[in-house]
Amino acid sequence: MRRTRIAGAVLLAGAVTGLAAGPAQAQEYRYWSFWDGKGSSWAYATEGPATVRPADGAVAGFRFAVSADSAAAGKPRAAAGFDAICHDTPAKDGRKRIGIVIDFGTAADAPGGERPPKARTECAQVAADASAGEALAAVAHRLRYDSNALLCAIAGYPKSGCADQVKGAEEPASSASPSSEAAADGGDASGGGDGGPSAGLIGGISAVVVLGAAAVWQARRRRG
């Protein structure tokens, strides 16, 4: 069941972008990527935040950047240290604490006319079975999604657009093959028209597609 949800998110991400992997060149996209953190290290997430249910003491990172694939994706620039993020949040029975790092990226990666907000860290205290997506929703407001539940903005940034192609920004494809990147990201290795994003990027976008479902579920739970 879990694999089915992940595969569905990847297929939805492919439908949103409407593009497939390009064998000779990689087109860059501007999007939110999702990361697993520990200490000072970050690893590109292999599952979406709605399926990952971190243990108490985990750190989840979100970075807005321009990249063509997971190998080139910019990591959150803050250290992934749980103690530094959650030292002022005491533990509670039946709850867990998740460090959240939100990096809005650089001015060079910002959409035209926008300036990225200052990066921030938050300590989300959520139910013991909460997902990383629910932890983000607990500490970050003005989350924006498209009609397919793809995460487009955190704290209202950016104001518009969603995983937009960056015009005129073409680079050689990553040395990692589309199939190996898709396996690492939980992505789909199929497809192949020139000019599309790599499977690694599709996997990265799929990692945040499932946030929409988490936000809707949390809102319904609060109303109940």
PDB file of C-alpha atoms in Angstrom:
ATOM      1  CA  MET A   1       0.000   0.000   0.000  1.00  0.00           C
ATOM      2  CA  ARG A   2       2.840   2.342   0.923  1.00  0.00           C
ATOM      3  CA  ARG A   3       4.642   1.680  -2.366  1.00  0.00           C
ATOM      4  CA  THR A   4       1.415   2.309  -4.252  1.00  0.00           C
ATOM      5  CA  ARG A   5       1.061   5.767  -2.664  1.00  0.00           C
ATOM      6  CA  ILE A   6       4.670   6.636  -3.488  1.00  0.00           C
ATOM      7  CA  ALA A   7       4.294   5.471  -7.093  1.00  0.00           C
ATOM      8  CA  GLY A   8       1.084   7.448  -7.397  1.00  0.00           C
ATOM      9  CA  ALA A   9       2.829  10.598  -6.215  1.00  0.00           C
ATOM     10  CA  VAL A  10       5.560  10.119  -8.797  1.00  0.00           C
ATOM     11  CA  LEU A  11       3.049   9.608 -11.597  1.00  0.00           C
ATOM     12  CA  LEU A  12       1.183  12.718 -10.459  1.00  0.00           C
ATOM     13  CA  ALA A  13       4.396  14.728 -10.480  1.00  0.00           C
ATOM     14  CA  GLY A  14       5.039  13.572 -14.038  1.00  0.00           C
ATOM     15  CA  ALA A  15       1.544  14.615 -15.039  1.00  0.00           C
ATOM     16  CA  VAL A  16       1.967  18.033 -13.425  1.00  0.00           C
ATOM     17  CA  THR A  17       5.182  18.771 -15.271  1.00  0.00           C
ATOM     18  CA  GLY A  18       3.977  17.059 -18.439  1.00  0.00           C
ATOM     19  CA  LEU A  19       7.592  16.225 -19.247  1.00  0.00           C
ATOM     20  CA  ALA A  20       9.967  13.259 -19.196  1.00  0.00           C
ATOM     21  CA  ALA A  21      13.688  12.662 -18.879  1.00  0.00           C
ATOM     22  CA  GLY A  22      15.995  14.115 -21.526  1.00  0.00           C
ATOM     23  CA  PRO A  23      18.976  11.987 -22.522  1.00  0.00           C
ATOM     24  CA  ALA A  24      21.423  14.703 -23.598  1.00  0.00           C
ATOM     25  CA  GLN A  25      20.550  17.843 -21.664  1.00  0.00           C
ATOM     26  CA  ALA A  26      18.803  18.789 -18.470  1.00  0.00           C
ATOM     27  CA  GLN A  27      16.351  21.640 -18.227  1.00  0.00           C
ATOM     28  CA  GLU A  28      16.302  23.426 -14.897  1.00  0.00           C
ATOM     29  CA  TYR A  29      13.199  23.953 -12.772  1.00  0.00           C
ATOM     30  CA  ARG A  30      12.404  26.161  -9.798  1.00  0.00           C
ATOM     31  CA  TYR A  31      10.795  24.114  -7.018  1.00  0.00           C
ATOM     32  CA  TRP A  32      10.717  23.075  -3.344  1.00  0.00           C
ATOM     33  CA  SER A  33      12.806  19.988  -2.559  1.00  0.00           C
ATOM     34  CA  PHE A  34      12.598  17.801   0.554  1.00  0.00           C
ATOM     35  CA  TRP A  35      15.565  16.603   2.645  1.00  0.00           C
ATOM     36  CA  ASP A  36      16.369  14.309   5.571  1.00  0.00           C
ATOM     37  CA  GLY A  37      18.815  15.804   8.041  1.00  0.00           C
ATOM     38  CA  LYS A  38      21.135  14.556  10.752  1.00  0.00           C
ATOM     39  CA  GLY A  39      23.792  16.600  12.508  1.00  0.00           C
ATOM     40  CA  SER A  40      25.411  18.750   9.838  1.00  0.00           C
ATOM     41  CA  SER A  41      24.487  16.484   6.921  1.00  0.00           C
ATOM     42  CA  TRP A  42      21.555  16.487   4.505  1.00  0.00           C
ATOM     43  CA  ALA A  43      20.356  13.679   2.264  1.00  0.00           C
ATOM     44  CA  TYR A  44      17.873  14.056  -0.601  1.00  0.00           C
ATOM     45  CA  ALA A  45      14.683  12.395   0.650  1.00  0.00           C
ATOM     46  CA  THR A  46      13.749   9.078  -0.945  1.00  0.00           C
ATOM     47  CA  GLU A  47      10.085   9.376   0.053  1.00  0.00           C
ATOM     48  CA  GLY A  48       7.564  12.171   0.220  1.00  0.00           C
ATOM     49  CA  PRO A  49       6.854  13.964   3.500  1.00  0.00           C
ATOM     50  CA  ALA A  50       3.355  12.530   3.739  1.00  0.00           C
ATOM     51  CA  THR A  51       4.683   8.961   3.807  1.00  0.00           C
ATOM     52  CA  VAL A  52       7.736   9.591   6.006  1.00  0.00           C
ATOM     53  CA  ARG A  53       6.889   9.415   9.706  1.00  0.00           C
ATOM     54  CA  PRO A  54      10.035  10.626  11.478  1.00  0.00           C
ATOM     55  CA  ALA A  55      10.917   9.534  14.979  1.00  0.00           C
ATOM     56  CA  ASP A  56      11.257  12.012  17.801  1.00  0.00           C
ATOM     57  CA  GLY A  57      14.517  13.892  17.298  1.00  0.00           C
ATOM     58  CA  ALA A  58      14.484  13.842  13.484  1.00  0.00           C
ATOM     59  CA  VAL A  59      15.035  16.883  11.257  1.00  0.00           C
ATOM     60  CA  ALA A  60      13.273  17.583   7.939  1.00  0.00           C
ATOM     61  CA  GLY A  61      14.489  20.231   5.503  1.00  0.00           C
ATOM     62  CA  PHE A  62      12.796  22.123   2.673  1.00  0.00           C
ATOM     63  CA  ARG A  63      14.851  24.096   0.125  1.00  0.00           C
ATOM     64  CA  PHE A  64      13.596  26.320  -2.690  1.00  0.00           C
ATOM     65  CA  ALA A  65      16.080  26.316  -5.541  1.00  0.00           C
ATOM     66  CA  VAL A  66      16.689  25.958  -9.250  1.00  0.00           C
ATOM     67  CA  SER A  67      18.069  22.600 -10.341  1.00  0.00           C
ATOM     68  CA  ALA A  68      17.805  19.977 -13.032  1.00  0.00           C
ATOM     69  CA  ASP A  69      18.056  16.849 -10.880  1.00  0.00           C
ATOM     70  CA  SER A  70      18.662  15.555  -7.371  1.00  0.00           C
ATOM     71  CA  ALA A  71      22.433  15.499  -7.852  1.00  0.00           C
ATOM     72  CA  ALA A  72      22.462  19.243  -8.526  1.00  0.00           C
ATOM     73  CA  ALA A  73      19.743  20.238  -6.065  1.00  0.00           C
ATOM     74  CA  GLY A  74      20.746  22.802  -3.465  1.00  0.00           C
ATOM     75  CA  LYS A  75      20.666  21.523   0.110  1.00  0.00           C
ATOM     76  CA  PRO A  76      19.286  23.536   3.022  1.00  0.00           C
ATOM     77  CA  ARG A  77      22.126  25.766   4.165  1.00  0.00           C
ATOM     78  CA  ALA A  78      21.382  25.578   7.888  1.00  0.00           C
ATOM     79  CA  ALA A  79      22.841  22.730   9.910  1.00  0.00           C
ATOM     80  CA  ALA A  80      20.490  19.827  10.522  1.00  0.00           C
ATOM     81  CA  GLY A  81      21.028  19.810  14.285  1.00  0.00           C
ATOM     82  CA  PHE A  82      17.974  18.760  16.275  1.00  0.00           C
ATOM     83  CA  ASP A  83      19.306  19.974  19.642  1.00  0.00           C
ATOM     84  CA  ALA A  84      19.890  23.493  18.332  1.00  0.00           C
ATOM     85  CA  ILE A  85      16.412  23.668  16.792  1.00  0.00           C
ATOM     86  CA  CYS A  86      14.337  22.098  19.573  1.00  0.00           C
ATOM     87  CA  HIS A  87      16.288  22.928  22.738  1.00  0.00           C
ATOM     88  CA  ASP A  88      13.528  25.297  23.934  1.00  0.00           C
ATOM     89  CA  THR A  89      10.707  22.794  23.306  1.00  0.00           C
ATOM     90  CA  PRO A  90      10.301  20.321  26.185  1.00  0.00           C
ATOM     91  CA  ALA A  91       9.280  16.749  25.453  1.00  0.00           C
ATOM     92  CA  LYS A  92       5.658  15.714  26.105  1.00  0.00           C
ATOM     93  CA  ASP A  93       4.131  12.291  26.593  1.00  0.00           C
ATOM     94  CA  GLY A  94       2.401  11.023  23.465  1.00  0.00           C
ATOM     95  CA  ARG A  95       4.003  13.713  21.307  1.00  0.00           C
ATOM     96  CA  LYS A  96       7.204  13.914  19.287  1.00  0.00           C
ATOM     97  CA  ARG A  97       9.440  16.794  18.261  1.00  0.00           C
ATOM     98  CA  ILE A  98      10.623  17.242  14.665  1.00  0.00           C
ATOM     99  CA  GLY A  99      13.114  19.922  13.695  1.00  0.00           C
ATOM    100  CA  ILE A 100      12.028  21.789  10.561  1.00  0.00           C
ATOM    101  CA  VAL A 101      14.454  23.775   8.416  1.00  0.00           C
ATOM    102  CA  ILE A 102      12.964  26.022   5.730  1.00  0.00           C
ATOM    103  CA  ASP A 103      15.474  27.527   3.301  1.00  0.00           C
ATOM    104  CA  PHE A 104      13.865  29.947   0.844  1.00  0.00           C
ATOM    105  CA  GLY A 105      16.927  29.900  -1.409  1.00  0.00           C
ATOM    106  CA  THR A 106      19.019  32.659  -2.923  1.00  0.00           C
ATOM    107  CA  ALA A 107      18.152  35.845  -4.769  1.00  0.00           C
ATOM    108  CA  ALA A 108      19.575  34.259  -7.923  1.00  0.00           C
ATOM    109  CA  ASP A 109      17.013  31.453  -7.688  1.00  0.00           C
ATOM    110  CA  ALA A 110      14.063  33.719  -6.871  1.00  0.00           C
ATOM    111  CA  PRO A 111      11.310  34.307  -9.434  1.00  0.00           C
ATOM    112  CA  GLY A 112      11.418  37.711 -11.126  1.00  0.00           C
ATOM    113  CA  GLY A 113      10.437  40.572  -8.834  1.00  0.00           C
ATOM    114  CA  GLU A 114      10.603  38.506  -5.634  1.00  0.00           C
ATOM    115  CA  ARG A 115      13.095  38.410  -2.790  1.00  0.00           C
ATOM    116  CA  PRO A 116      13.466  35.227  -0.740  1.00  0.00           C
ATOM    117  CA  PRO A 117      12.592  35.501   2.954  1.00  0.00           C
ATOM    118  CA  LYS A 118      15.231  34.726   5.540  1.00  0.00           C
ATOM    119  CA  ALA A 119      15.757  31.033   6.232  1.00  0.00           C
ATOM    120  CA  ARG A 120      14.144  29.779   9.409  1.00  0.00           C
ATOM    121  CA  THR A 121      14.091  26.812  11.738  1.00  0.00           C
ATOM    122  CA  GLU A 122      11.126  25.616  13.793  1.00  0.00           C
ATOM    123  CA  CYS A 123      10.469  22.831  16.252  1.00  0.00           C
ATOM    124  CA  ALA A 124       7.215  21.051  15.461  1.00  0.00           C
ATOM    125  CA  GLN A 125       5.629  19.152  18.324  1.00  0.00           C
ATOM    126  CA  VAL A 126       3.143  16.766  16.792  1.00  0.00           C
ATOM    127  CA  ALA A 127       1.331  13.497  17.414  1.00  0.00           C
ATOM    128  CA  ALA A 128       3.515  10.413  17.724  1.00  0.00           C
ATOM    129  CA  ASP A 129       2.307   9.062  14.364  1.00  0.00           C
ATOM    130  CA  ALA A 130       2.533  12.363  12.463  1.00  0.00           C
ATOM    131  CA  SER A 131       4.258  12.603   9.093  1.00  0.00           C
ATOM    132  CA  ALA A 132       6.928  15.097   8.066  1.00  0.00           C
ATOM    133  CA  GLY A 133       4.237  16.867   6.039  1.00  0.00           C
ATOM    134  CA  GLU A 134       2.089  17.311   9.118  1.00  0.00           C
ATOM    135  CA  ALA A 135       5.093  18.638  11.020  1.00  0.00           C
ATOM    136  CA  LEU A 136       5.660  21.275   8.333  1.00  0.00           C
ATOM    137  CA  ALA A 137       1.990  22.269   8.373  1.00  0.00           C
ATOM    138  CA  ALA A 138       2.155  22.657  12.166  1.00  0.00           C
ATOM    139  CA  VAL A 139       4.842  25.360  12.036  1.00  0.00           C
ATOM    140  CA  ALA A 140       4.571  26.944   8.570  1.00  0.00           C
ATOM    141  CA  HIS A 141       1.481  28.822   7.432  1.00  0.00           C
ATOM    142  CA  ARG A 142       0.336  30.082   4.023  1.00  0.00           C
ATOM    143  CA  LEU A 143       1.222  26.836   2.316  1.00  0.00           C
ATOM    144  CA  ARG A 144       0.075  26.916  -1.302  1.00  0.00           C
ATOM    145  CA  TYR A 145      -0.750  23.923  -3.477  1.00  0.00           C
ATOM    146  CA  ASP A 146      -1.886  23.516  -7.052  1.00  0.00           C
ATOM    147  CA  SER A 147      -4.992  21.580  -8.104  1.00  0.00           C
ATOM    148  CA  ASN A 148      -2.968  18.346  -8.073  1.00  0.00           C
ATOM    149  CA  ALA A 149      -1.775  18.872  -4.467  1.00  0.00           C
ATOM    150  CA  LEU A 150       1.762  19.797  -5.529  1.00  0.00           C
ATOM    151  CA  LEU A 151       3.450  22.010  -2.938  1.00  0.00           C
ATOM    152  CA  CYS A 152       4.038  25.392  -4.586  1.00  0.00           C
ATOM    153  CA  ALA A 153       4.824  27.785  -1.728  1.00  0.00           C
ATOM    154  CA  ILE A 154       5.779  27.873   1.926  1.00  0.00           C
ATOM    155  CA  ALA A 155       4.916  31.001   3.938  1.00  0.00           C
ATOM    156  CA  GLY A 156       3.560  32.492   0.721  1.00  0.00           C
ATOM    157  CA  TYR A 157       6.858  32.118  -1.156  1.00  0.00           C
ATOM    158  CA  PRO A 158       6.924  32.244  -4.085  1.00  0.00           C
ATOM    159  CA  LYS A 159       3.812  34.320  -4.719  1.00  0.00           C
ATOM    160  CA  SER A 160       2.945  32.476  -7.902  1.00  0.00           C
ATOM    161  CA  GLY A 161       4.091  29.608 -10.082  1.00  0.00           C
ATOM    162  CA  CYS A 162       4.693  25.976  -9.258  1.00  0.00           C
ATOM    163  CA  ALA A 163       7.744  23.945 -10.301  1.00  0.00           C
ATOM    164  CA  ASP A 164       8.240  26.329 -13.210  1.00  0.00           C
ATOM    165  CA  GLN A 165      10.728  25.713 -15.981  1.00  0.00           C
ATOM    166  CA  VAL A 166      13.582  28.210 -15.989  1.00  0.00           C
ATOM    167  CA  LYS A 167      13.808  29.516 -19.518  1.00  0.00           C
ATOM    168  CA  GLY A 168      17.147  29.405 -21.257  1.00  0.00           C
ATOM    169  CA  ALA A 169      18.869  27.425 -18.498  1.00  0.00           C
ATOM    170  CA  GLU A 170      20.180  24.270 -20.113  1.00  0.00           C
ATOM    171  CA  GLU A 171      23.016  22.192 -18.681  1.00  0.00           C
ATOM    172  CA  PRO A 172      24.589  18.805 -19.401  1.00  0.00           C
ATOM    173  CA  ALA A 173      22.643  15.990 -17.824  1.00  0.00           C
ATOM    174  CA  SER A 174      23.883  14.552 -14.526  1.00  0.00           C
ATOM    175  CA  SER A 175      26.351  11.700 -14.728  1.00  0.00           C
ATOM    176  CA  ALA A 176      23.850   9.553 -12.827  1.00  0.00           C
ATOM    177  CA  SER A 177      21.531   7.675 -15.146  1.00  0.00           C
ATOM    178  CA  PRO A 178      17.798   8.441 -15.080  1.00  0.00           C
ATOM    179  CA  SER A 179      17.076   4.917 -13.891  1.00  0.00           C
ATOM    180  CA  SER A 180      19.530   5.123 -10.976  1.00  0.00           C
ATOM    181  CA  GLU A 181      18.263   8.560  -9.939  1.00  0.00           C
ATOM    182  CA  ALA A 182      14.662   7.367 -10.114  1.00  0.00           C
ATOM    183  CA  ALA A 183      15.481   4.418  -7.900  1.00  0.00           C
ATOM    184  CA  ALA A 184      17.181   6.690  -5.373  1.00  0.00           C
ATOM    185  CA  ASP A 185      14.283   9.149  -5.307  1.00  0.00           C
ATOM    186  CA  GLY A 186      11.436   6.660  -5.543  1.00  0.00           C
ATOM    187  CA  GLY A 187      10.808   7.922  -9.078  1.00  0.00           C
ATOM    188  CA  ASP A 188       9.730   6.525 -12.411  1.00  0.00           C
ATOM    189  CA  ALA A 189      12.556   5.796 -14.840  1.00  0.00           C
ATOM    190  CA  SER A 190      10.358   5.737 -17.927  1.00  0.00           C
ATOM    191  CA  GLY A 191       9.941   8.471 -20.518  1.00  0.00           C
ATOM    192  CA  GLY A 192      12.327  10.237 -22.855  1.00  0.00           C
ATOM    193  CA  GLY A 193      11.700  13.449 -24.796  1.00  0.00           C
ATOM    194  CA  ASP A 194      14.424  16.040 -25.277  1.00  0.00           C
ATOM    195  CA  GLY A 195      14.338  19.084 -23.022  1.00  0.00           C
ATOM    196  CA  GLY A 196      12.472  17.520 -20.081  1.00  0.00           C
ATOM    197  CA  PRO A 197      13.608  17.263 -16.461  1.00  0.00           C
ATOM    198  CA  SER A 198      15.600  14.266 -15.309  1.00  0.00           C
ATOM    199  CA  ALA A 199      13.907  11.457 -13.436  1.00  0.00           C
ATOM    200  CA  GLY A 200      15.755  12.675 -10.351  1.00  0.00           C
ATOM    201  CA  LEU A 201      13.961  16.011 -10.508  1.00  0.00           C
ATOM    202  CA  ILE A 202      10.606  14.326 -11.046  1.00  0.00           C
ATOM    203  CA  GLY A 203      11.362  12.236  -7.980  1.00  0.00           C
ATOM    204  CA  GLY A 204      12.183  15.396  -6.038  1.00  0.00           C
ATOM    205  CA  ILE A 205       8.960  17.085  -7.064  1.00  0.00           C
ATOM    206  CA  SER A 206       7.028  13.937  -6.190  1.00  0.00           C
ATOM    207  CA  ALA A 207       8.507  14.194  -2.705  1.00  0.00           C
ATOM    208  CA  VAL A 208       6.457  17.339  -2.089  1.00  0.00           C
ATOM    209  CA  VAL A 209       3.345  16.440  -4.102  1.00  0.00           C
ATOM    210  CA  VAL A 210       2.037  14.353  -1.233  1.00  0.00           C
ATOM    211  CA  LEU A 211       2.182  17.309   1.166  1.00  0.00           C
ATOM    212  CA  GLY A 212      -1.230  18.444  -0.072  1.00  0.00           C
ATOM    213  CA  ALA A 213      -2.923  15.317   1.204  1.00  0.00           C
ATOM    214  CA  ALA A 214      -1.235  15.734   4.584  1.00  0.00           C
ATOM    215  CA  ALA A 215      -2.381  19.341   4.891  1.00  0.00           C
ATOM    216  CA  VAL A 216      -5.973  18.508   3.986  1.00  0.00           C
ATOM    217  CA  TRP A 217      -6.028  15.628   6.470  1.00  0.00           C
ATOM    218  CA  GLN A 218      -4.629  17.801   9.234  1.00  0.00           C
ATOM    219  CA  ALA A 219      -7.170  20.566   8.562  1.00  0.00           C
ATOM    220  CA  ARG A 220     -10.023  18.058   8.765  1.00  0.00           C
ATOM    221  CA  ARG A 221      -8.635  16.629  11.988  1.00  0.00           C
ATOM    222  CA  ARG A 222      -8.458  20.090  13.538  1.00  0.00           C
ATOM    223  CA  ARG A 223     -12.052  20.841  12.545  1.00  0.00           C
ATOM    224  CA  GLY A 224     -13.137  17.526  14.040  1.00  0.00           C
TER     225      GLY A 224
END
